[in-house]
Short mmCIF file of C-alpha atoms in Angstrom, two decimals:
data_model
loop_
_atom_site.label_atom_id
_atom_site.label_comp_id
_atom_site.label_asym_id
_atom_site.label_seq_id
_atom_site.Cartn_x
_atom_site.Cartn_y
_atom_site.Cartn_z
CA MET A 1 2.93 0.42 18.50
CA SER A 2 1.04 -1.47 15.93
CA LEU A 3 1.53 -0.47 12.15
CA ILE A 4 -2.54 -0.33 12.33
CA ARG A 5 -5.29 -0.77 14.97
CA PRO A 6 -8.60 -0.63 15.22
CA PHE A 7 -10.33 2.91 16.40
CA ALA A 8 -13.99 3.57 17.51
CA GLY A 9 -15.03 5.63 14.38
CA LEU A 10 -17.51 8.21 14.02
CA ARG A 11 -20.08 7.46 11.43
CA PRO A 12 -23.69 8.20 10.49
CA ALA A 13 -26.24 7.17 12.36
CA PRO A 14 -28.55 4.32 10.94
CA GLY A 15 -30.50 5.67 8.07
CA ARG A 16 -28.45 8.89 8.02
CA ALA A 17 -25.38 7.64 5.40
CA ALA A 18 -27.54 9.47 2.38
CA GLU A 19 -27.91 12.85 3.96
CA VAL A 20 -24.00 12.87 5.06
CA ILE A 21 -22.31 11.35 2.31
CA ALA A 22 -19.71 13.70 0.15
CA PRO A 23 -17.07 13.64 -2.34
CA PRO A 24 -13.57 14.48 -0.76
CA TYR A 25 -12.80 18.10 0.05
CA ASP A 26 -10.04 18.28 -2.75
CA VAL A 27 -12.16 17.30 -5.98
CA LEU A 28 -14.68 20.22 -5.69
CA SER A 29 -14.23 23.81 -6.07
CA THR A 30 -15.75 25.95 -3.26
CA GLU A 31 -18.67 27.04 -5.78
CA GLU A 32 -19.36 23.03 -6.90
CA ALA A 33 -19.26 22.38 -3.23
CA ARG A 34 -22.26 25.25 -2.72
CA VAL A 35 -24.12 23.84 -5.15
CA ARG A 36 -24.01 20.22 -3.99
CA ALA A 37 -24.59 20.81 -0.65
CA GLN A 38 -27.78 23.01 -1.08
CA GLY A 39 -30.65 21.80 0.50
CA ARG A 40 -28.47 19.42 2.26
CA PRO A 41 -27.80 20.55 5.89
CA TRP A 42 -26.28 17.46 7.21
CA ASN A 43 -23.78 17.21 3.82
CA PHE A 44 -20.34 16.41 5.18
CA LEU A 45 -19.30 19.08 2.87
CA HIS A 46 -20.32 21.56 5.59
CA ILE A 47 -17.44 20.47 7.53
CA SER A 48 -14.78 19.65 4.62
CA LYS A 49 -15.52 22.69 3.31
CA PRO A 50 -17.22 24.95 5.23
CA GLU A 51 -16.63 28.12 3.70
CA ILE A 52 -19.93 27.23 1.72
CA ASP A 53 -21.67 28.40 4.70
CA LEU A 54 -19.84 31.60 5.02
CA PRO A 55 -20.16 34.77 2.60
CA ALA A 56 -19.25 34.28 -1.15
CA GLY A 57 -15.54 35.31 -1.47
CA THR A 58 -14.56 34.27 1.78
CA ASP A 59 -10.60 33.10 1.94
CA PRO A 60 -10.88 29.38 2.74
CA TYR A 61 -7.68 29.71 4.91
CA SER A 62 -9.36 32.02 7.01
CA ALA A 63 -9.45 31.49 10.70
CA ALA A 64 -13.43 31.90 10.33
CA VAL A 65 -13.66 28.50 8.10
CA TYR A 66 -12.12 26.24 10.11
CA ALA A 67 -13.87 27.85 13.32
CA LYS A 68 -17.20 27.21 10.90
CA GLY A 69 -16.10 23.64 10.38
CA ARG A 70 -15.89 23.02 13.99
CA GLU A 71 -19.15 24.25 14.61
CA ASN A 72 -21.12 22.54 11.85
CA PHE A 73 -19.31 19.34 13.24
CA GLU A 74 -20.05 19.59 16.83
CA LYS A 75 -23.85 20.30 15.57
CA MET A 76 -23.66 17.12 13.47
CA LEU A 77 -22.93 15.43 16.60
CA LYS A 78 -25.19 17.20 18.92
CA GLU A 79 -28.11 16.61 16.63
CA GLY A 80 -27.11 12.65 16.45
CA VAL A 81 -26.03 12.81 12.83
CA LEU A 82 -22.94 11.23 13.58
CA GLY A 83 -22.38 8.86 16.37
CA ARG A 84 -19.35 6.85 17.88
CA ASP A 85 -19.01 3.35 18.00
CA PRO A 86 -18.64 1.85 21.53
CA GLU A 87 -15.38 0.06 20.93
CA PRO A 88 -12.52 0.05 18.70
CA ARG A 89 -13.26 -1.63 15.52
CA TYR A 90 -11.96 -2.14 11.83
CA TYR A 91 -14.13 -1.04 8.99
CA VAL A 92 -14.33 -2.95 5.81
CA TYR A 93 -15.25 -0.54 3.21
CA ARG A 94 -16.20 -1.37 -0.86
CA LEU A 95 -16.94 0.87 -3.67
CA VAL A 96 -18.83 -0.14 -6.89
CA MET A 97 -18.83 1.73 -9.63
CA GLY A 98 -20.28 -0.10 -12.95
CA ALA A 99 -18.40 -3.41 -12.97
CA HIS A 100 -15.28 -2.15 -10.81
CA HIS A 101 -15.47 -3.04 -7.15
CA GLN A 102 -12.87 -1.97 -4.57
CA THR A 103 -12.71 -3.16 -1.01
CA GLY A 104 -10.38 -1.99 1.64
CA ILE A 105 -10.26 -1.49 5.42
CA VAL A 106 -10.36 1.34 7.11
CA ALA A 107 -7.79 1.58 10.03
CA ALA A 108 -5.84 3.99 12.29
CA ALA A 109 -2.16 3.81 10.76
CA SER A 110 1.02 4.55 13.33
CA VAL A 111 2.48 8.14 12.87
CA PRO A 112 5.62 6.87 14.15
CA ASP A 113 5.77 4.02 11.17
CA TYR A 114 5.07 7.17 8.99
CA ASP A 115 7.93 9.17 10.02
CA SER A 116 10.60 6.43 9.83
CA ASN A 117 9.33 5.57 6.33
CA ARG A 118 7.61 2.29 6.88
CA ILE A 119 4.59 3.89 5.90
CA ARG A 120 6.25 4.82 2.36
CA LYS A 121 5.90 8.13 0.30
CA HIS A 122 6.41 8.95 -3.19
CA GLU A 123 5.49 12.73 -3.41
CA PHE A 124 7.01 15.91 -2.33
CA THR A 125 4.06 18.35 -0.38
CA ARG A 126 3.37 21.87 -0.39
CA PRO A 127 3.57 23.65 2.72
CA ASP A 128 0.06 25.77 2.28
CA LYS A 129 -1.71 22.60 1.67
CA GLU A 130 -0.17 20.85 4.52
CA ASP A 131 -0.98 23.94 6.71
CA ASP A 132 -4.59 23.78 5.83
CA ARG A 133 -4.87 20.33 6.86
CA VAL A 134 -3.00 20.59 10.22
CA ARG A 135 -5.41 23.53 11.01
CA GLN A 136 -8.50 21.40 9.92
CA ILE A 137 -7.28 18.72 12.27
CA ASP A 138 -6.36 20.87 15.12
CA ALA A 139 -9.87 23.14 14.81
CA LEU A 140 -12.13 19.74 14.38
CA ASN A 141 -9.73 17.66 16.99
CA ALA A 142 -10.58 15.00 14.33
CA GLN A 143 -9.44 13.38 11.10
CA THR A 144 -12.13 13.46 8.19
CA GLY A 145 -10.14 12.55 5.46
CA PRO A 146 -8.51 8.65 4.70
CA VAL A 147 -5.05 8.38 3.59
CA PHE A 148 -5.39 5.69 0.78
CA LEU A 149 -2.58 3.37 1.27
CA THR A 150 -1.87 -0.04 -0.55
CA TYR A 151 -0.06 -3.33 0.65
CA ARG A 152 1.30 -6.23 -0.79
CA ARG A 153 -0.75 -9.27 -1.45
CA SER A 154 -1.90 -11.12 1.74
CA PRO A 155 -4.21 -14.01 1.43
CA ALA A 156 -4.95 -14.02 5.07
CA VAL A 157 -6.15 -10.55 4.82
CA ASP A 158 -8.01 -11.65 1.72
CA ALA A 159 -9.57 -14.35 3.40
CA ILE A 160 -10.90 -12.44 6.47
CA VAL A 161 -12.39 -9.26 4.62
CA GLU A 162 -14.11 -12.07 2.06
CA SER A 163 -15.49 -13.65 5.20
CA VAL A 164 -16.82 -10.27 6.90
CA THR A 165 -18.43 -9.01 3.19
CA ARG A 166 -20.35 -12.44 3.30
CA GLY A 167 -22.61 -10.65 5.84
CA ALA A 168 -25.18 -7.70 5.02
CA PRO A 169 -23.40 -4.22 5.49
CA ASP A 170 -23.96 -2.23 8.23
CA VAL A 171 -24.44 0.76 5.72
CA ASP A 172 -25.15 0.37 1.76
CA VAL A 173 -25.97 3.52 0.03
CA THR A 174 -25.54 4.85 -3.61
CA ALA A 175 -24.46 8.44 -4.18
CA ASP A 176 -25.69 10.68 -6.54
CA ASP A 177 -22.76 10.35 -9.11
CA GLY A 178 -24.16 6.17 -9.06
CA VAL A 179 -20.92 5.03 -6.98
CA ARG A 180 -22.46 2.21 -4.20
CA HIS A 181 -20.79 2.51 -0.81
CA SER A 182 -20.92 -0.08 1.40
CA LEU A 183 -19.42 -0.80 5.03
CA TRP A 184 -19.28 -3.77 7.23
CA VAL A 185 -18.36 -3.25 10.95
CA MET A 186 -15.61 -5.64 11.93
CA GLY A 187 -16.29 -6.08 15.77
CA GLU A 188 -15.18 -9.58 16.12
CA ARG A 189 -12.02 -9.68 18.57
CA SER A 190 -10.33 -12.77 16.54
CA ARG A 191 -10.72 -10.94 13.52
CA ILE A 192 -9.66 -7.75 14.52
CA ASP A 193 -6.24 -9.32 16.57
CA ALA A 194 -5.75 -11.37 13.12
CA ILE A 195 -5.62 -8.01 11.12
CA THR A 196 -3.58 -6.58 13.10
CA SER A 197 -1.01 -9.04 13.38
CA ALA A 198 -1.28 -9.56 9.57
CA PHE A 199 -0.23 -6.02 9.18
CA ASP A 200 2.55 -5.84 11.90
CA ALA A 201 4.37 -8.54 9.82
CA MET A 202 4.38 -6.53 7.04
CA PRO A 203 7.80 -4.94 6.49
CA CYS A 204 5.76 -1.65 4.93
CA LEU A 205 2.58 0.03 3.64
CA TYR A 206 2.49 2.39 0.88
CA ILE A 207 0.79 5.80 0.44
CA ALA A 208 -1.20 5.95 -3.01
CA ASP A 209 -3.10 9.18 -2.34
CA GLY A 210 -3.06 11.71 0.81
CA HIS A 211 0.51 12.60 1.27
CA HIS A 212 -0.53 16.16 2.82
CA ARG A 213 -2.91 14.40 5.09
CA SER A 214 -0.19 12.04 6.38
CA ALA A 215 2.16 15.00 6.49
CA ALA A 216 -0.38 16.92 8.57
CA ALA A 217 -1.12 13.98 11.03
CA SER A 218 2.64 13.69 11.40
CA ARG A 219 3.17 17.29 12.56
CA VAL A 220 -0.08 17.63 14.32
CA ALA A 221 1.16 14.40 16.36
CA ALA A 222 4.57 16.10 16.80
CA ALA A 223 3.17 19.30 18.26
CA ARG A 224 0.90 17.48 20.88
CA LYS A 225 3.90 15.36 21.88
CA LYS A 226 5.79 18.67 22.51
CA ALA A 227 3.03 20.10 24.34
CA ASN A 228 2.27 16.99 26.42
CA PRO A 229 5.14 15.98 29.43
CA LYS A 230 2.97 12.91 30.06
CA HIS A 231 2.86 12.01 26.39
CA THR A 232 3.20 8.03 26.29
CA GLY A 233 2.74 7.15 22.59
CA GLU A 234 -1.12 5.68 23.09
CA GLU A 235 -2.72 8.86 22.50
CA PRO A 236 -5.10 9.19 19.45
CA CYS A 237 -3.14 11.46 17.88
CA ASN A 238 -0.26 9.08 16.94
CA TYR A 239 -2.18 7.59 14.57
CA PHE A 240 -4.04 8.77 11.38
CA LEU A 241 -7.23 7.82 9.33
CA VAL A 242 -6.16 5.17 6.53
#
């Protein structure tokens, strides 16, 4: 298995990113999310914090919440707000806040490499938070929040990213907090293979943020492997969004 690999991502349909864009699920309270998503039927908070669509006081860890998230997710797919790329890709993602630019690669990373500590952790996790992410992944059959990884500087990776970002982004939207989000779809096979090879040559990656999401992905993969006698290791659950 490769340390990382491209994947056929689900992303907003052309012109829909401003309707969908939302902060991560764990930086807003339920009430803050309710206010932020008001009048925005396609905001991703309806998937990542679906209790906002249920009566006030609903337990955010109840079965009804995960079911509502699944319902909202399926609705966005059915209505074409989200669409899947036809082939596996890497994605170059840039955030700009004032004078600060931060650019990275969106990929699928190997769960076995996480389990073997090639993708290294530095925090303990809480079982209740792990359980929440496991139930969310299982309910949606999707991973909705990327784990933030870092790696030792690689001139080869830098050169590919720089060449990709010379072109116009496929998505370019500024959120209501003033942060600009740009996304380039990396579809050229030569670049994809070069990125995969460059990361395969690295001894390890490091989790900067997302320890609960990583642990949850590992648990889901283990459960699905156990339940599948024909498990090959190539199933999507053996990778997690980073």
